[in-house]
Amino acid sequence: MNEATKPPLLEVTDLVIEFGDAPGATHRALDGATLSVRAGEVLGLVGESGSGKSTLGLAVGRLLADNARRPGGELKVNGQPVFELDDAALRELRRRTLGFVFQNPMVALDPTMRVGKQVALAAGSKAAVRDLLARVGLRDIERVERSFPHQLSGGMAQRVVIAMAIARGPMLLVADEPTASLDATLREQIFALLVSLRDAMKTGVVLLSHELRAVARHCDTVAVMYAGRVVEYGPASVVFARPAHPYTQALLAVAPGREKLGEVLASIPGAPPALGGRSEHCAFADRCGHANAHCRALRPELREVEGRSVACHHAGELVQFKEAA
């Protein structure tokens, strides 16, 4: 069986996640999210803060807060329904199948323990420590082993976190804003490192990021999230070259890198909605220049439009309009 015909490593189907138990105080973070990731695929998950990216990333390992509920939908990792697993099976899944890289390496590492010991605990063996640290591009490995986290730079600490995440050869790696605390040069190095590990280990990678240009360079597939849903999903080369959803178009229009010297960065007018329950219409309608009464009355579902899936009533028209412009 080749990779294209194997079941996905990660399957998310109409997943709904809510927080809060008090009546009238529920926040719906995921409102029917759908996507998948195969072995050796790098998926970029993009969207504004509050779009549901981190909630989806945490849901992969069932790492959500205690007040989280799943009213509907399903999430499978390597065929296993994550929300149906008992505690022992969940621990085994996290240990053997999943790896996580979080935003702030200084929070992810234990400040009271030397780096070498932390990596050894993650790997289950002292013998693997130096090889892992070398694999993520660290130099002067003996010094790194002896160091406490506060004695490392941000880039070095993030590489240690990545070494711990891949220590047991995970099938799926979830990286949530892994470059948020790093400068531009180090950000590119970390992105390149994650992709090189995918190539070497055939690991599937879910990369949550605000760095649209880096996602376009390094990811095979992109899923654009808004208000807890995936609103555009397909090959990165297709989505970024000819975005079909108005929200994707707006994100690309305000992405840093296109501005001229002295020009003020633009932003998308308005703010994402705070959902208390299922959105029965297009959640982007109030911020969209193409919205009409149909958009405000009917929830758009994902449908195929020119090589990608889009949740927009006007997606086909907008792609054609963009190409003709």
mmCIF file of C-alpha atoms in Angstrom, residues 77-302:
data_model
loop_
_atom_site.group_PDB
_atom_site.id
_atom_site.type_symbol
_atom_site.label_atom_id
_atom_site.label_comp_id
_atom_site.label_asym_id
_atom_site.label_seq_id
_atom_site.Cartn_x
_atom_site.Cartn_y
_atom_site.Cartn_z
ATOM 1 C CA VAL A 77 -4.960 9.605 15.072
ATOM 2 C CA ASN A 78 -3.581 6.612 13.192
ATOM 3 C CA GLY A 79 -7.117 5.218 13.113
ATOM 4 C CA GLN A 80 -7.687 5.560 16.865
ATOM 5 C CA PRO A 81 -10.628 7.718 18.036
ATOM 6 C CA VAL A 82 -8.797 9.999 20.459
ATOM 7 C CA PHE A 83 -11.840 11.068 22.476
ATOM 8 C CA GLU A 84 -12.949 7.455 22.999
ATOM 9 C CA LEU A 85 -9.629 6.138 24.384
ATOM 10 C CA ASP A 86 -9.225 5.164 28.032
ATOM 11 C CA ASP A 87 -6.416 6.746 30.051
ATOM 12 C CA ALA A 88 -3.882 3.974 29.416
ATOM 13 C CA ALA A 89 -4.469 3.946 25.663
ATOM 14 C CA LEU A 90 -4.297 7.754 25.539
ATOM 15 C CA ARG A 91 -0.953 7.784 27.376
ATOM 16 C CA GLU A 92 0.411 5.198 24.950
ATOM 17 C CA LEU A 93 -0.791 7.243 21.961
ATOM 18 C CA ARG A 94 0.897 10.369 23.291
ATOM 19 C CA ARG A 95 4.101 8.476 24.069
ATOM 20 C CA ARG A 96 4.480 6.463 20.866
ATOM 21 C CA THR A 97 2.578 8.273 18.129
ATOM 22 C CA LEU A 98 2.433 11.999 18.908
ATOM 23 C CA GLY A 99 4.996 14.747 19.398
ATOM 24 C CA PHE A 100 4.244 18.344 20.460
ATOM 25 C CA VAL A 101 6.250 21.566 20.069
ATOM 26 C CA PHE A 102 4.714 24.518 21.889
ATOM 27 C CA GLN A 103 5.121 28.284 21.481
ATOM 28 C CA ASN A 104 7.388 29.168 24.375
ATOM 29 C CA PRO A 105 10.282 26.751 24.934
ATOM 30 C CA MET A 106 11.099 28.266 28.320
ATOM 31 C CA VAL A 107 7.630 27.285 29.537
ATOM 32 C CA ALA A 108 7.813 23.824 27.957
ATOM 33 C CA LEU A 109 11.136 23.005 29.700
ATOM 34 C CA ASP A 110 11.570 22.325 33.428
ATOM 35 C CA PRO A 111 13.690 25.237 34.778
ATOM 36 C CA THR A 112 15.021 23.101 37.657
ATOM 37 C CA MET A 113 16.400 20.235 35.556
ATOM 38 C CA ARG A 114 19.451 20.084 33.296
ATOM 39 C CA VAL A 115 18.719 19.782 29.590
ATOM 40 C CA GLY A 116 20.429 16.411 29.177
ATOM 41 C CA LYS A 117 18.250 14.824 31.852
ATOM 42 C CA GLN A 118 15.066 16.247 30.320
ATOM 43 C CA VAL A 119 15.925 14.886 26.889
ATOM 44 C CA ALA A 120 16.856 11.512 28.414
ATOM 45 C CA LEU A 121 13.478 11.298 30.145
ATOM 46 C CA ALA A 122 11.700 12.091 26.879
ATOM 47 C CA ALA A 123 13.762 9.509 24.977
ATOM 48 C CA GLY A 124 13.648 6.850 27.692
ATOM 49 C CA SER A 125 17.436 6.468 27.445
ATOM 50 C CA LYS A 126 20.559 8.495 28.215
ATOM 51 C CA ALA A 127 22.298 6.946 25.210
ATOM 52 C CA ALA A 128 20.045 8.758 22.733
ATOM 53 C CA VAL A 129 20.559 12.279 24.114
ATOM 54 C CA ARG A 130 23.578 13.394 22.114
ATOM 55 C CA ASP A 131 22.261 11.979 18.863
ATOM 56 C CA LEU A 132 18.959 13.816 19.336
ATOM 57 C CA LEU A 133 20.629 17.121 20.145
ATOM 58 C CA ALA A 134 22.866 16.749 17.096
ATOM 59 C CA ARG A 135 19.888 15.887 14.897
ATOM 60 C CA VAL A 136 18.252 19.234 15.651
ATOM 61 C CA GLY A 137 21.425 21.131 14.743
ATOM 62 C CA LEU A 138 22.803 21.981 18.179
ATOM 63 C CA ARG A 139 26.559 22.423 18.616
ATOM 64 C CA ASP A 140 28.740 22.133 21.719
ATOM 65 C CA ILE A 141 26.430 19.340 22.805
ATOM 66 C CA GLU A 142 28.244 18.618 26.063
ATOM 67 C CA ARG A 143 27.657 22.173 27.235
ATOM 68 C CA VAL A 144 24.001 22.034 26.189
ATOM 69 C CA GLU A 145 23.544 18.774 28.123
ATOM 70 C CA ARG A 146 24.925 20.341 31.318
ATOM 71 C CA SER A 147 22.943 23.565 30.961
ATOM 72 C CA PHE A 148 19.727 24.588 32.626
ATOM 73 C CA PRO A 149 17.090 26.022 30.238
ATOM 74 C CA HIS A 150 17.728 29.636 31.307
ATOM 75 C CA GLN A 151 21.343 29.271 30.152
ATOM 76 C CA LEU A 152 20.277 28.656 26.552
ATOM 77 C CA SER A 153 19.194 31.154 23.905
ATOM 78 C CA GLY A 154 15.596 31.033 22.669
ATOM 79 C CA GLY A 155 16.598 29.293 19.447
ATOM 80 C CA MET A 156 18.659 26.680 21.306
ATOM 81 C CA ALA A 157 15.849 26.034 23.786
ATOM 82 C CA GLN A 158 13.345 25.540 20.963
ATOM 83 C CA ARG A 159 15.685 23.029 19.319
ATOM 84 C CA VAL A 160 15.851 21.129 22.607
ATOM 85 C CA VAL A 161 12.045 21.067 22.739
ATOM 86 C CA ILE A 162 11.956 19.705 19.187
ATOM 87 C CA ALA A 163 14.554 17.057 20.115
ATOM 88 C CA MET A 164 12.300 15.948 22.985
ATOM 89 C CA ALA A 165 9.239 15.935 20.709
ATOM 90 C CA ILE A 166 10.891 13.583 18.190
ATOM 91 C CA ALA A 167 12.696 11.452 20.787
ATOM 92 C CA ARG A 168 10.439 8.422 20.348
ATOM 93 C CA GLY A 169 9.995 8.773 16.591
ATOM 94 C CA PRO A 170 6.425 10.135 16.505
ATOM 95 C CA MET A 171 4.240 9.474 13.494
ATOM 96 C CA LEU A 172 2.585 12.900 13.871
ATOM 97 C CA LEU A 173 4.189 16.121 15.114
ATOM 98 C CA VAL A 174 2.056 19.107 16.167
ATOM 99 C CA ALA A 175 3.966 22.404 16.277
ATOM 100 C CA ASP A 176 1.947 25.312 17.719
ATOM 101 C CA GLU A 177 3.563 28.628 16.742
ATOM 102 C CA PRO A 178 7.046 27.129 17.269
ATOM 103 C CA THR A 179 8.794 30.332 16.160
ATOM 104 C CA ALA A 180 6.669 32.911 18.012
ATOM 105 C CA SER A 181 9.454 33.934 20.415
ATOM 106 C CA LEU A 182 12.292 33.921 17.860
ATOM 107 C CA ASP A 183 13.783 36.511 15.514
ATOM 108 C CA ALA A 184 13.374 36.300 11.734
ATOM 109 C CA THR A 185 16.576 34.359 11.053
ATOM 110 C CA LEU A 186 15.876 31.762 13.719
ATOM 111 C CA ARG A 187 12.254 31.438 12.597
ATOM 112 C CA GLU A 188 13.347 30.358 9.134
ATOM 113 C CA GLN A 189 15.866 27.912 10.611
ATOM 114 C CA ILE A 190 13.226 26.270 12.807
ATOM 115 C CA PHE A 191 10.746 25.983 9.940
ATOM 116 C CA ALA A 192 13.446 24.381 7.773
ATOM 117 C CA LEU A 193 14.387 22.033 10.627
ATOM 118 C CA LEU A 194 10.817 20.787 11.045
ATOM 119 C CA VAL A 195 10.546 20.086 7.310
ATOM 120 C CA SER A 196 13.906 18.295 7.274
ATOM 121 C CA LEU A 197 12.716 16.034 10.105
ATOM 122 C CA ARG A 198 9.602 15.247 8.081
ATOM 123 C CA ASP A 199 11.818 14.229 5.170
ATOM 124 C CA ALA A 200 14.084 12.080 7.351
ATOM 125 C CA MET A 201 11.403 10.401 9.484
ATOM 126 C CA LYS A 202 8.343 10.453 7.180
ATOM 127 C CA THR A 203 6.521 12.154 10.025
ATOM 128 C CA GLY A 204 3.283 14.009 9.389
ATOM 129 C CA VAL A 205 3.478 17.597 10.650
ATOM 130 C CA VAL A 206 0.711 20.000 11.671
ATOM 131 C CA LEU A 207 2.227 23.488 11.763
ATOM 132 C CA LEU A 208 0.121 26.182 13.433
ATOM 133 C CA SER A 209 1.427 29.582 12.399
ATOM 134 C CA HIS A 210 0.730 33.236 11.644
ATOM 135 C CA GLU A 211 3.731 33.235 9.272
ATOM 136 C CA LEU A 212 1.904 32.959 5.942
ATOM 137 C CA ARG A 213 5.027 33.336 3.823
ATOM 138 C CA ALA A 214 6.805 30.573 5.731
ATOM 139 C CA VAL A 215 3.761 28.306 5.433
ATOM 140 C CA ALA A 216 3.684 28.941 1.688
ATOM 141 C CA ARG A 217 7.380 27.991 1.419
ATOM 142 C CA HIS A 218 7.437 24.934 3.643
ATOM 143 C CA CYS A 219 3.971 23.344 3.752
ATOM 144 C CA ASP A 220 2.426 20.911 1.299
ATOM 145 C CA THR A 221 -1.135 21.687 2.325
ATOM 146 C CA VAL A 222 -2.792 24.634 4.032
ATOM 147 C CA ALA A 223 -5.997 24.846 6.073
ATOM 148 C CA VAL A 224 -7.349 28.340 6.698
ATOM 149 C CA MET A 225 -9.400 28.562 9.894
ATOM 150 C CA TYR A 226 -12.008 31.119 10.846
ATOM 151 C CA ALA A 227 -14.486 31.038 13.749
ATOM 152 C CA GLY A 228 -13.663 27.428 14.569
ATOM 153 C CA ARG A 229 -14.051 26.081 11.032
ATOM 154 C CA VAL A 230 -11.739 25.263 8.148
ATOM 155 C CA VAL A 231 -12.940 27.666 5.446
ATOM 156 C CA GLU A 232 -10.348 26.906 2.751
ATOM 157 C CA TYR A 233 -8.276 23.748 2.474
ATOM 158 C CA GLY A 234 -5.989 22.409 -0.236
ATOM 159 C CA PRO A 235 -2.478 22.405 -1.710
ATOM 160 C CA ALA A 236 -0.512 25.410 -0.452
ATOM 161 C CA SER A 237 0.583 26.258 -4.002
ATOM 162 C CA VAL A 238 -3.054 26.502 -5.107
ATOM 163 C CA VAL A 239 -4.487 28.296 -2.070
ATOM 164 C CA PHE A 240 -1.788 30.966 -1.886
ATOM 165 C CA ALA A 241 -1.608 31.561 -5.649
ATOM 166 C CA ARG A 242 -5.384 31.817 -6.203
ATOM 167 C CA PRO A 243 -7.209 32.118 -2.860
ATOM 168 C CA ALA A 244 -10.925 31.422 -3.217
ATOM 169 C CA HIS A 245 -12.353 32.368 0.182
ATOM 170 C CA PRO A 246 -12.682 36.119 0.943
ATOM 171 C CA TYR A 247 -11.060 35.534 4.332
ATOM 172 C CA THR A 248 -8.003 33.880 2.765
ATOM 173 C CA GLN A 249 -7.758 36.784 0.327
ATOM 174 C CA ALA A 250 -7.962 39.247 3.230
ATOM 175 C CA LEU A 251 -5.261 37.408 5.228
ATOM 176 C CA LEU A 252 -2.872 37.467 2.289
ATOM 177 C CA ALA A 253 -3.597 41.134 1.581
ATOM 178 C CA VAL A 254 -2.518 42.185 5.089
ATOM 179 C CA ALA A 255 0.380 39.729 5.501
ATOM 180 C CA PRO A 256 3.696 41.458 6.330
ATOM 181 C CA GLY A 257 6.215 41.566 3.510
ATOM 182 C CA ARG A 258 4.326 43.446 0.812
ATOM 183 C CA GLU A 259 4.342 46.854 2.501
ATOM 184 C CA LYS A 260 6.536 49.687 1.270
ATOM 185 C CA LEU A 261 8.990 51.624 3.447
ATOM 186 C CA GLY A 262 7.062 53.902 5.803
ATOM 187 C CA GLU A 263 3.714 52.348 4.926
ATOM 188 C CA VAL A 264 1.407 51.404 7.802
ATOM 189 C CA LEU A 265 0.424 47.713 7.839
ATOM 190 C CA ALA A 266 -3.211 47.175 6.956
ATOM 191 C CA SER A 267 -5.561 44.991 8.990
ATOM 192 C CA ILE A 268 -8.838 43.187 8.350
ATOM 193 C CA PRO A 269 -11.692 45.405 9.576
ATOM 194 C CA GLY A 270 -13.701 44.019 12.465
ATOM 195 C CA ALA A 271 -12.928 41.020 14.660
ATOM 196 C CA PRO A 272 -13.724 37.307 14.635
ATOM 197 C CA PRO A 273 -17.027 36.472 16.348
ATOM 198 C CA ALA A 274 -17.201 34.899 19.813
ATOM 199 C CA LEU A 275 -19.503 31.945 19.270
ATOM 200 C CA GLY A 276 -21.838 30.736 21.990
ATOM 201 C CA GLY A 277 -23.072 27.894 19.799
ATOM 202 C CA ARG A 278 -23.313 26.718 16.203
ATOM 203 C CA SER A 279 -23.076 29.468 13.576
ATOM 204 C CA GLU A 280 -26.087 29.042 11.312
ATOM 205 C CA HIS A 281 -24.773 31.475 8.700
ATOM 206 C CA CYS A 282 -21.383 32.520 7.294
ATOM 207 C CA ALA A 283 -19.397 33.672 10.314
ATOM 208 C CA PHE A 284 -17.283 35.959 8.100
ATOM 209 C CA ALA A 285 -20.299 37.742 6.581
ATOM 210 C CA ASP A 286 -20.062 40.875 8.761
ATOM 211 C CA ARG A 287 -16.443 41.458 7.631
ATOM 212 C CA CYS A 288 -16.864 40.428 3.985
ATOM 213 C CA GLY A 289 -17.401 42.837 1.102
ATOM 214 C CA HIS A 290 -19.072 40.104 -0.985
ATOM 215 C CA ALA A 291 -21.668 39.041 1.612
ATOM 216 C CA ASN A 292 -25.377 39.211 0.802
ATOM 217 C CA ALA A 293 -28.622 38.059 2.429
ATOM 218 C CA HIS A 294 -27.927 34.467 1.389
ATOM 219 C CA CYS A 295 -24.609 34.513 3.283
ATOM 220 C CA ARG A 296 -26.274 35.899 6.404
ATOM 221 C CA ALA A 297 -29.012 33.271 6.348
ATOM 222 C CA LEU A 298 -27.310 30.004 5.327
ATOM 223 C CA ARG A 299 -24.183 28.290 6.679
ATOM 224 C CA PRO A 300 -21.791 27.472 3.798
ATOM 225 C CA GLU A 301 -20.354 23.952 3.756
ATOM 226 C CA LEU A 302 -16.994 22.887 2.330
#
